Tab-separated table of C-alpha atoms and ligand atoms in Angstrom:
chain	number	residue	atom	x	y	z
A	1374	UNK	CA	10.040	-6.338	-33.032
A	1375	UNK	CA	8.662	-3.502	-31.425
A	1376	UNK	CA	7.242	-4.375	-28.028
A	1377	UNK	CA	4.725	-2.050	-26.232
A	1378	UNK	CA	4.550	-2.524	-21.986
A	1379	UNK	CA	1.524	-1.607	-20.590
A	1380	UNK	CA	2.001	-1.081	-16.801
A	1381	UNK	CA	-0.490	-0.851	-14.227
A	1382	UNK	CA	-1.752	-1.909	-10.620
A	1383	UNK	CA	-4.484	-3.617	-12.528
A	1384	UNK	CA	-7.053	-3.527	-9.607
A	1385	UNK	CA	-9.028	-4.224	-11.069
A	1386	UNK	CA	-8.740	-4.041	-14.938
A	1387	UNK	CA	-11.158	-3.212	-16.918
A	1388	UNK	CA	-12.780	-2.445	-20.785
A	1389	UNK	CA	-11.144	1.380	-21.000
A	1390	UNK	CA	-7.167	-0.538	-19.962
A	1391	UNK	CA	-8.233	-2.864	-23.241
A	1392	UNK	CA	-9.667	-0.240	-25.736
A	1393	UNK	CA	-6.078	2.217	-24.970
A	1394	UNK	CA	-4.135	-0.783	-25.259
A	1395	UNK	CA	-5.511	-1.383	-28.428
A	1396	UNK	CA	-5.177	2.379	-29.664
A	1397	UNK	CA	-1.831	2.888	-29.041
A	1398	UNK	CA	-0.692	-0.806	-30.855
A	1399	UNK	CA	-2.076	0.805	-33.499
A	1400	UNK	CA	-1.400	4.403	-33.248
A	1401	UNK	CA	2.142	3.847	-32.237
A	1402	UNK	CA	3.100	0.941	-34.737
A	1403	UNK	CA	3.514	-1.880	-32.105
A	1404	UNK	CA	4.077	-5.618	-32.908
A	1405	UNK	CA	2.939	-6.630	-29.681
A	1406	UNK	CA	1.717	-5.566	-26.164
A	1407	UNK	CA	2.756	-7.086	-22.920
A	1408	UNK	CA	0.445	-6.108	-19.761
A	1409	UNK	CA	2.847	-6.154	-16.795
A	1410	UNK	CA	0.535	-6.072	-13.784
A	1411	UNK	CA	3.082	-4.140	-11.106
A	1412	UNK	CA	3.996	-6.301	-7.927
A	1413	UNK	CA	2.186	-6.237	-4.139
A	1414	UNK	CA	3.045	-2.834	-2.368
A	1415	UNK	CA	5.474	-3.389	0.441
A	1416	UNK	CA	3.556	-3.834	3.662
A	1417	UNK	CA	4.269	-0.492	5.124
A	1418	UNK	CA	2.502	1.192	2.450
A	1419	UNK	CA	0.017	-1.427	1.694
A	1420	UNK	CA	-3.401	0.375	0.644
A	1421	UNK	CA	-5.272	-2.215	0.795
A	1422	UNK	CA	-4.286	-3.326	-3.117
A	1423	UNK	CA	-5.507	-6.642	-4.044
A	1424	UNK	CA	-3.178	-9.349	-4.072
A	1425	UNK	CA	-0.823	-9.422	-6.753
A	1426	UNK	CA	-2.117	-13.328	-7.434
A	1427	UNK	CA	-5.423	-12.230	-8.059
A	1428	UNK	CA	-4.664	-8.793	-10.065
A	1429	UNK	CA	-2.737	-11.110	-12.886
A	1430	UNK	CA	-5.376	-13.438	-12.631
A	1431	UNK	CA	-8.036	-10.919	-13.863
A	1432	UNK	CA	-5.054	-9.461	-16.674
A	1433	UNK	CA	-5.044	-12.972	-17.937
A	1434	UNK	CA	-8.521	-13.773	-17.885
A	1435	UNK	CA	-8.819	-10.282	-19.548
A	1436	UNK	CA	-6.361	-10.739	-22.315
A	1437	UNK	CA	-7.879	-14.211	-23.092
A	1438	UNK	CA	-11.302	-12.880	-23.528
A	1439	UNK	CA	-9.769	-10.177	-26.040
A	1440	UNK	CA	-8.325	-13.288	-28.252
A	1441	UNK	CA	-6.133	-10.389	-29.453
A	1442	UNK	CA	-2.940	-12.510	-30.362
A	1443	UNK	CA	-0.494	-9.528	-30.235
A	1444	UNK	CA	-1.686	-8.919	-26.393
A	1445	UNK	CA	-0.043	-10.714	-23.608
A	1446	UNK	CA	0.826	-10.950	-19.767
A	1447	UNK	CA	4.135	-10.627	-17.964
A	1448	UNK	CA	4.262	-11.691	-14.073
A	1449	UNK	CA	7.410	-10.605	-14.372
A	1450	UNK	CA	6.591	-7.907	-11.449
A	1451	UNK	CA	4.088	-9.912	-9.505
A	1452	UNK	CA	6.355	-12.225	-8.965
A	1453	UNK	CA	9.034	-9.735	-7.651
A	1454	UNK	CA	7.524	-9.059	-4.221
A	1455	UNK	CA	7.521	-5.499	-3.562
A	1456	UNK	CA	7.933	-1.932	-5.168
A	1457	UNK	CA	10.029	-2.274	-8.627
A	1458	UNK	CA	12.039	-0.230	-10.483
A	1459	UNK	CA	11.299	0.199	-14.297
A	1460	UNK	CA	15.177	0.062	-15.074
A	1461	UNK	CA	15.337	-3.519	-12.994
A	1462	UNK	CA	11.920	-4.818	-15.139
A	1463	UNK	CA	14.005	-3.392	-18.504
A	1464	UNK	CA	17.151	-5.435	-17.433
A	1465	UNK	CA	14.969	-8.515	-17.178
A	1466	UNK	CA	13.573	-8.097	-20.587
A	1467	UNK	CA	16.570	-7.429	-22.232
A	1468	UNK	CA	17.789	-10.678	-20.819
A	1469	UNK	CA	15.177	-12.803	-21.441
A	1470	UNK	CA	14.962	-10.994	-25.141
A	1471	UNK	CA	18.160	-9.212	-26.276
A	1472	UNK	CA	16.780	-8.157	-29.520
A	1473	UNK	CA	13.389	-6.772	-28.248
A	1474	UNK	CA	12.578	-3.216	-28.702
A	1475	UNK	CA	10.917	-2.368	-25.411
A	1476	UNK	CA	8.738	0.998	-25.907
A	1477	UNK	CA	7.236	1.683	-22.484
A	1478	UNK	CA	3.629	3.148	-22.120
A	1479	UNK	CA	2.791	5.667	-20.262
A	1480	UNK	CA	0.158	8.521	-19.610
A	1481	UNK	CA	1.872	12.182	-21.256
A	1482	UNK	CA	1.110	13.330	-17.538
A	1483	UNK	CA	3.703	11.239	-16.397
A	1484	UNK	CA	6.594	12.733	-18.357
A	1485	UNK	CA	6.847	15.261	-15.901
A	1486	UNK	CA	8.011	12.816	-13.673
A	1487	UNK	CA	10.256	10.882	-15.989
A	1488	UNK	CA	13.406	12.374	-14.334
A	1489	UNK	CA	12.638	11.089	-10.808
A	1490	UNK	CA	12.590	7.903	-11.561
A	1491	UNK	CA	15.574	5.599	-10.643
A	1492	UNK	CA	18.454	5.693	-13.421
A	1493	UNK	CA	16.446	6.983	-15.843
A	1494	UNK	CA	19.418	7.698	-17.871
A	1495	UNK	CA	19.953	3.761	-18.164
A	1496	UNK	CA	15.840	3.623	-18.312
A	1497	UNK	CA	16.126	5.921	-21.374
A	1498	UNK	CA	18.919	3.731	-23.122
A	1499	UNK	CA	16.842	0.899	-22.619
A	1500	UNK	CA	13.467	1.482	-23.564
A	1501	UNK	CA	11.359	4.236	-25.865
A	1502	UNK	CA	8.112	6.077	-24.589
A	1503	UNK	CA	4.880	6.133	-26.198
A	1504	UNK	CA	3.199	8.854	-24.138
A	1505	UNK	CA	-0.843	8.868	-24.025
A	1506	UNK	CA	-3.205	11.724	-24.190
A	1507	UNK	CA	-6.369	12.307	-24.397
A	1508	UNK	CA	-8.846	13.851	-27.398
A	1509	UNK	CA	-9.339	17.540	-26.174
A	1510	UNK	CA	-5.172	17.848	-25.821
A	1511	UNK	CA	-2.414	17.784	-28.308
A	1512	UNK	CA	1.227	17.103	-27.826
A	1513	UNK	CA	2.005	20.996	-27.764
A	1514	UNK	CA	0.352	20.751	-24.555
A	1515	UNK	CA	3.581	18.312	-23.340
A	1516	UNK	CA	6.274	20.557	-25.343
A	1517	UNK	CA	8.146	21.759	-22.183
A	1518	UNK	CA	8.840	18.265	-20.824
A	1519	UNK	CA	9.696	16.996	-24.315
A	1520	UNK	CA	12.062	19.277	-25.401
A	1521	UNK	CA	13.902	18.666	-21.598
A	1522	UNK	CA	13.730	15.291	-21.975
A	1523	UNK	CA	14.813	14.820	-25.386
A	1524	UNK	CA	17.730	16.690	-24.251
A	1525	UNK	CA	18.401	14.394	-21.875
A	1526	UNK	CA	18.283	11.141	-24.339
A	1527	UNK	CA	14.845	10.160	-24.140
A	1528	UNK	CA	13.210	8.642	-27.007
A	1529	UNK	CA	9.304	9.742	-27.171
A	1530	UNK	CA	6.666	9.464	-29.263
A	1531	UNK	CA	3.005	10.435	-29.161
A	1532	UNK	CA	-0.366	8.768	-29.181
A	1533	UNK	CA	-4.094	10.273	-28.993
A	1534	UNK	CA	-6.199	7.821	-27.099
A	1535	UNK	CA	-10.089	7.525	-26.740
A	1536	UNK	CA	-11.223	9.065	-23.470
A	1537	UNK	CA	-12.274	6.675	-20.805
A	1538	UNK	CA	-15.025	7.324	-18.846
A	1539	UNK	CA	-14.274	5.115	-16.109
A	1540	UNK	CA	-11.380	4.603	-14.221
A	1541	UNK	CA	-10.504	1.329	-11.578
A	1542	UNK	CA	-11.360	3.389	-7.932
A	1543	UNK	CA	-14.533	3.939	-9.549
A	1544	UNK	CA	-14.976	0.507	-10.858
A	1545	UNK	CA	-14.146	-0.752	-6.677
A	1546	UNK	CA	-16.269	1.695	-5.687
A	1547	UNK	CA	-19.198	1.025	-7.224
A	1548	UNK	CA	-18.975	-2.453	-6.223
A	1549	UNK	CA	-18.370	-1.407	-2.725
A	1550	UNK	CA	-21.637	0.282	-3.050
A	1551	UNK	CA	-23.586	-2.348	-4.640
A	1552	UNK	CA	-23.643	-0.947	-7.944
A	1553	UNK	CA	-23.341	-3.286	-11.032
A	1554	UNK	CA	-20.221	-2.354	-12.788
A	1555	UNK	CA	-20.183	-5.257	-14.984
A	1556	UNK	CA	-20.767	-3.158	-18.087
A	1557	UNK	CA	-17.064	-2.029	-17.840
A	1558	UNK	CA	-15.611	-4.814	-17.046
A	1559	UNK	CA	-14.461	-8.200	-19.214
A	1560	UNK	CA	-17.120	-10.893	-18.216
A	1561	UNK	CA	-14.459	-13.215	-17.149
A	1562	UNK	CA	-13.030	-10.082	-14.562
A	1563	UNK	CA	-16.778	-9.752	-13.447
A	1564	UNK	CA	-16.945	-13.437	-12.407
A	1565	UNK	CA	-13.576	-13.629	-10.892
A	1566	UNK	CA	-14.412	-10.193	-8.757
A	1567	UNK	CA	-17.538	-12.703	-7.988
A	1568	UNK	CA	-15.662	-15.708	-7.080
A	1569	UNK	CA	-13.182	-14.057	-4.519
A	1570	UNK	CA	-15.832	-11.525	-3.167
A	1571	UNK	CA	-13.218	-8.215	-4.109
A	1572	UNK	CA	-14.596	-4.977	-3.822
A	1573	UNK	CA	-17.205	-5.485	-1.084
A	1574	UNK	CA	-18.936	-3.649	1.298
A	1575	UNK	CA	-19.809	-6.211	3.547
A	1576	UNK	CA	-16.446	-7.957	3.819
A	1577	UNK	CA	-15.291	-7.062	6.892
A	1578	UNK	CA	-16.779	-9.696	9.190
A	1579	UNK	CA	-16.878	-9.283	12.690
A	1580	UNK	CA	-15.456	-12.833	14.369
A	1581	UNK	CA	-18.668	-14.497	14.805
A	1582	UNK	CA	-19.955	-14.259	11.070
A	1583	UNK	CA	-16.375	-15.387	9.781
A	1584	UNK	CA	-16.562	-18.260	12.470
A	1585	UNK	CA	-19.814	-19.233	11.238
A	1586	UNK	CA	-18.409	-18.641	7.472
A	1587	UNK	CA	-15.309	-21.034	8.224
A	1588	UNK	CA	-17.329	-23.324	9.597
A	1589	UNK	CA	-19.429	-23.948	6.619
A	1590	UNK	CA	-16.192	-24.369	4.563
A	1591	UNK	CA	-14.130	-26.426	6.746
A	1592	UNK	CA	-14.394	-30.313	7.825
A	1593	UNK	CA	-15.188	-30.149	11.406
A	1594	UNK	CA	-12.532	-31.574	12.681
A	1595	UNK	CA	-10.246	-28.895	10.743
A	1596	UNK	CA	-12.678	-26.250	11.983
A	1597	UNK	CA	-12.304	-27.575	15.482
A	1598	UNK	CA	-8.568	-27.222	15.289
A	1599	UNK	CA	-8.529	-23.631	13.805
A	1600	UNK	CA	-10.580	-22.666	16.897
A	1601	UNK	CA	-8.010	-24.617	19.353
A	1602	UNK	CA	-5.662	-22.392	17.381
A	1603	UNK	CA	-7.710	-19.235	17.718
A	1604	UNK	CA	-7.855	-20.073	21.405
A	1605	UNK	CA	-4.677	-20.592	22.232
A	1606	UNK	CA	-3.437	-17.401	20.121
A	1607	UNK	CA	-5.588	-15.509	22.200
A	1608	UNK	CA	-4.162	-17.154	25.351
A	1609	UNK	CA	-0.297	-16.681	24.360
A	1610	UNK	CA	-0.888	-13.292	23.346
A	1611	UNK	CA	-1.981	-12.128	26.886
A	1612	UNK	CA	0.922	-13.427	28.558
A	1613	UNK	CA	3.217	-11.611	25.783
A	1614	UNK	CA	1.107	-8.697	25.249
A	1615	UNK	CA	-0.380	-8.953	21.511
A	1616	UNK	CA	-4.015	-7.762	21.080
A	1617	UNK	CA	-6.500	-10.370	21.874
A	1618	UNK	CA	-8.368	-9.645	18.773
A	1619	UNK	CA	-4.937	-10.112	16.229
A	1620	UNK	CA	-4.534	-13.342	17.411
A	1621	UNK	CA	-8.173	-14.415	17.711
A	1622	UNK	CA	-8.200	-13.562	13.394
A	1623	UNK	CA	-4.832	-14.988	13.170
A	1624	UNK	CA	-5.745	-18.004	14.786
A	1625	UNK	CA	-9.475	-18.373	13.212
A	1626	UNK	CA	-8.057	-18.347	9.681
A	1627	UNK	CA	-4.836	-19.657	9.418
A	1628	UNK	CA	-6.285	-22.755	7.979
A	1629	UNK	CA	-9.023	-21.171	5.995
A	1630	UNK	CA	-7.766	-22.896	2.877
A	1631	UNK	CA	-6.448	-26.281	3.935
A	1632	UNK	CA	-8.890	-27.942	2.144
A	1633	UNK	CA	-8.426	-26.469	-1.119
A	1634	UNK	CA	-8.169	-28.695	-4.007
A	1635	UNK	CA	-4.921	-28.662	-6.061
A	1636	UNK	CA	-7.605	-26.735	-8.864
A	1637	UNK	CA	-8.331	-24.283	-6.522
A	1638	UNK	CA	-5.137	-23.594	-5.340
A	1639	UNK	CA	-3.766	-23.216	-9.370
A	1640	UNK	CA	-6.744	-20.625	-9.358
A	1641	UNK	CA	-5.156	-18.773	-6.865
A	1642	UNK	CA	-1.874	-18.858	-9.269
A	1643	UNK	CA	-0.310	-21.270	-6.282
A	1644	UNK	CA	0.909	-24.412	-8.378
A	1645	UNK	CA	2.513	-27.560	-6.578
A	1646	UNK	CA	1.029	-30.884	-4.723
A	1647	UNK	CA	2.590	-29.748	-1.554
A	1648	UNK	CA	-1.070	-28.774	-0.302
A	1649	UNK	CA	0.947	-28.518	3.321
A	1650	UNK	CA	3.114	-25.334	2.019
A	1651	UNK	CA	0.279	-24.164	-0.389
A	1652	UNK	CA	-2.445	-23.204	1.878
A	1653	UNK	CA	-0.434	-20.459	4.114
A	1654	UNK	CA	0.152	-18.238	1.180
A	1655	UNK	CA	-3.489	-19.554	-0.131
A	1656	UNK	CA	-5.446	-18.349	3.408
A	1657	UNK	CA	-3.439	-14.885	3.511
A	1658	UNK	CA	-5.395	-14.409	-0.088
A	1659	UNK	CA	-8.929	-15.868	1.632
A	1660	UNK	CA	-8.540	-13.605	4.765
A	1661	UNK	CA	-7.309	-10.322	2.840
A	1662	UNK	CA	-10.242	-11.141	0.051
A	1663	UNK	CA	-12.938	-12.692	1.904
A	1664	UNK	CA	-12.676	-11.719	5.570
A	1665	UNK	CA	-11.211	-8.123	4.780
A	1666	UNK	CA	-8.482	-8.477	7.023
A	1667	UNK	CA	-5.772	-5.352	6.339
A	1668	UNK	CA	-4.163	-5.949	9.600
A	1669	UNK	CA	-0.554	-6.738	7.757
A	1670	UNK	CA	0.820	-8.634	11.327
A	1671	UNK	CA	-1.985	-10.830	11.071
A	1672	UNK	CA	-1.586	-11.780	6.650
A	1673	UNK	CA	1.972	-12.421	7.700
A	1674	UNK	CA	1.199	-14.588	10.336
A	1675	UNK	CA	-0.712	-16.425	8.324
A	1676	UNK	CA	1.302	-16.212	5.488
A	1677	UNK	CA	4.282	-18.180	7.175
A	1678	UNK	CA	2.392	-20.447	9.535
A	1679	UNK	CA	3.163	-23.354	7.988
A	1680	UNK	CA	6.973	-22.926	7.538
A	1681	UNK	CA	8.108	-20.045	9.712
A	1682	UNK	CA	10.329	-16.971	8.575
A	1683	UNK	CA	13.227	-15.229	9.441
A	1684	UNK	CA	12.417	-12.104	11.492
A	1685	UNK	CA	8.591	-13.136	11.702
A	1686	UNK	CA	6.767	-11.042	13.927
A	1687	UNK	CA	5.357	-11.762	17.786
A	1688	UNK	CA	2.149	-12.603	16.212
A	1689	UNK	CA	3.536	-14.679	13.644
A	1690	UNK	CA	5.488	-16.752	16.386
A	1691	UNK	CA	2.450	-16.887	18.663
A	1692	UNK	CA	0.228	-18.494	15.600
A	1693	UNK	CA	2.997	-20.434	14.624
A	1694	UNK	CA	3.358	-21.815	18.066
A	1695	UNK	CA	0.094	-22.080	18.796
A	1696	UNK	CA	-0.906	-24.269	15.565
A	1697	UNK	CA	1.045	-26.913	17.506
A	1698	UNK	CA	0.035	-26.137	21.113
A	1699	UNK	CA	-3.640	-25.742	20.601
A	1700	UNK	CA	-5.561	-28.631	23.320
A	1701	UNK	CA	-6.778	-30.973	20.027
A	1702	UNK	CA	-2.952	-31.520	19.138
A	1703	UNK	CA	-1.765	-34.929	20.243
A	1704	UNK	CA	1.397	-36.278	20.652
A	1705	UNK	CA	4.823	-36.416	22.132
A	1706	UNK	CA	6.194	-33.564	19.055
A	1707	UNK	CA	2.996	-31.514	20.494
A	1708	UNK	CA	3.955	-31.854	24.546
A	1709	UNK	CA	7.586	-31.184	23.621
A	1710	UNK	CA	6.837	-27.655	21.902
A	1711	UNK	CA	3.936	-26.913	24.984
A	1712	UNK	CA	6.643	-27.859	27.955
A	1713	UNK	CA	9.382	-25.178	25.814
A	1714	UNK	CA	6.800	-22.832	25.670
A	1715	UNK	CA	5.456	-23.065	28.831
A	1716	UNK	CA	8.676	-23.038	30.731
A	1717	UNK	CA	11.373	-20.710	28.766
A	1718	UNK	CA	8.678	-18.914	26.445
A	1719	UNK	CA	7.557	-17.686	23.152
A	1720	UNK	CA	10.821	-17.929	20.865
A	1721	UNK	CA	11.921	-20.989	22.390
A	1722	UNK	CA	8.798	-23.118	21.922
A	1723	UNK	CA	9.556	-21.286	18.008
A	1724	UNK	CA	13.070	-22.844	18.139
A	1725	UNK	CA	12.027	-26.366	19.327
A	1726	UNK	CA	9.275	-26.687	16.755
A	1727	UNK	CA	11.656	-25.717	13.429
A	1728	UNK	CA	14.276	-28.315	15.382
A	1729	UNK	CA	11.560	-30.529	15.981
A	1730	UNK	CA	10.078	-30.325	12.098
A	1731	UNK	CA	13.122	-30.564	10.476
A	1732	UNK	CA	14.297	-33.398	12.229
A	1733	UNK	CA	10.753	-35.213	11.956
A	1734	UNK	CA	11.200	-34.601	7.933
A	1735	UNK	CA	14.766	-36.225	8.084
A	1736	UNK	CA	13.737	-38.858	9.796
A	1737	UNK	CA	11.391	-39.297	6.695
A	1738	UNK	CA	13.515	-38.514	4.352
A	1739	UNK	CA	11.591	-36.176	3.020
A	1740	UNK	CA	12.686	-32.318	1.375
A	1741	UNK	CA	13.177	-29.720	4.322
A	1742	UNK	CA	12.236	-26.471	3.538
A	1743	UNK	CA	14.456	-23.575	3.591
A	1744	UNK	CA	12.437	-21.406	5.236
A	1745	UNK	CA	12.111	-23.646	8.027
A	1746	UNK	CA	15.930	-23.706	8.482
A	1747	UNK	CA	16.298	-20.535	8.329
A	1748	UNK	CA	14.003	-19.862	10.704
A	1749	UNK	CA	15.733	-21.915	12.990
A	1750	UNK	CA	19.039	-20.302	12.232
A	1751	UNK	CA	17.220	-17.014	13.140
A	1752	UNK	CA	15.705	-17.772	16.164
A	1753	UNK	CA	19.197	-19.698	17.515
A	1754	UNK	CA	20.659	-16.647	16.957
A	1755	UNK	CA	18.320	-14.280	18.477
A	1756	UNK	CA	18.592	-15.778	21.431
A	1757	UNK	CA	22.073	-16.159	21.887
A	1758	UNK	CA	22.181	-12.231	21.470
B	3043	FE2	FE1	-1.899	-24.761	8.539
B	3044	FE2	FE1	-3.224	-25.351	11.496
């Protein structure tokens, strides 16, 4: 079983990813084709790539409207969070499928750069190229890095590929500008681009629209308490010196997806009931997609809200905090967490409100997350430093 991988950011994918696909299944004798959409950037590089959620939601949707039985998806790499290694994505395969013949796919511009990446001794053992080139070139035109490569154990074989006339920047760009790009993309991509609002001009709000956005979306008693929130961000970040305007966004939409319905948060790729623990992750994807935020203290703020994190960030302590010190909160838990905070400070009030949480779960018997203890771990230890 010869199995093609088809790598890629994916963002978004389009006709021309589908058409080479096809051409080198045929041109290179494949028995099937796995798209492997590659995982979310660390943050410190983050360029603004769309969630990795989102990216395999389009490859699916893609490789569904195809019907093409030989094509499928791996989230083998989304799921990984952060930059992977090819070798570490081979090693996977060959232990989920020891018998698999993994030829990897890649652009004949790229096998200059072969040797760079990590192990690619091991990377050579383990898989077999099919390099791609465009009508105009021939594989003469790669005969320097073959003949090294070869030397060095690689297995590579060539395939001529239709040209494609548009490439993914393009396809975000013209949607930035307004353009219609729907001719180049699958209609199911189109409508999810749609649904989620990638790829537009317009989508970073200034406060007030994506208050008045929020509001529209939210019960108002939930809207209420995500400006409480947004409030008293804004109010713990002067004393402790974070931006007024970080925690304002942090604060506003931290929520923005409570109200999801379990269908909406599968659409997101999120599955469980636990609606509590789904809609941190769930609001990251609304504020990055909807709300532009880039800001990557104020996604993971939001991102671990709900459950805390080891080694969160000052913002990410304030909004965590705050979602239990804002003036609608109620309640003896609630007065606790505001007297900490108010009297010994920021990581503190973070301490109490793990102990506080995990104890209020016990007391339910109900499952305690590990996040949450870890986070208390953390913090206990940070501050006996
Ligand atoms: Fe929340
Ligand atoms: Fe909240």
């Amino acid at each position: 079983m010869r199995i093609g991988i088809f790598g890629g950011t994916f963002d978004p994918i389009h006709k021309g990813h589908i058409d080479v696909a096809s051409a080198v299944f045929n041109a290179a004798g494949l028995d099937r084709v796995i798209f492997m959409p590659t995982g979310d950037p660390p943050h410190k590089v983050h360029r603004n790539v769309t969630p990795g959620i989102l990216r395999l939601q389009m490859v699916q949707a893609a490789i569904r409207e195809t019907g093409n039985p030989k094509f499928s998806v791996s989230d083998m790499e989304i799921r990984r969070n952060g930059y992977t290694y090819t070798v570490d994505t081979l090693r996977s395969l060959h232990a989920q499928d020891p018998d698999g013949e993994y030829v990897w796919i890649i652009g004949a511009d790229v096998l200059a750069d072969l040797k760079h990446w990590k192990d690619y001794h091991q990377v050579f053992r383990l898989c077999s190229f099919v390099a791609m080139y465009r009508p105009g070139y021939s594989r003469e035109d790669f005969r320097t890095e073959y003949m090294e490569l070869t030397r060095e154990g690689a297995r590579i074989q060539f395939a001529e590929v239709p040209s494609v006339d548009i490439s993914s920047t393009e396809i975000r760009s013209g949607c930035e500008a307004g353009r219609n790009m729907d001719g180049w993309l699958p209609g199911s991509v189109a409508e999810i681009i749609r649904e989620n609002g990638l790829y537009q001009r317009d989508k970073h709000k200034n406060l007030e629209t994506a208050a008045q956005e929020l509001q529209n979306r939210l019960s108002p008693s939930r809207y209420a308490h995500s400006i409480g929130v947004m409030e008293e961000a804004m109010r713990i970040g002067r004393k402790v010196g974070v931006p007024e305007d970080k925690c304002a966004w942090a604060g506003l939409l931290h929520d923005g997806a409570r109200e999801f319905t379990k269908a909406q948060y599968a659409w997101l790729g999120l599955e469980g009931d636990n609606g509590a623990l789904l809609h941190a992750k769930a609001s990251e994807i609304l504020a990055a997609t909807r709300y532009g935020v880039e800001d990557p203290d104020i996604l993971e703020a939001i991102a671990c809200h709900t459950t805390g994190k080891p080694g969160m960030g000052t913002l990410a302590q304030i909004l965590f905090v705050a979602d239990y010190t804002e003036a609608g909160r109620e309640g003896p838990h609630f007065d606790k967490v505001r007297d900490v905070l108010n009297r010994e400070g920021l990581l503190p009030a973070v301490l109490a409100e793990c102990e506080m949480t995990i104890a209020h779960l016990e007391e339910q018997g109900k499952p305690i997350c590990q996040d949450t203890k870890d986070t208390r771990d953390w913090a206990r230890g940070k501050l006996q430093e």
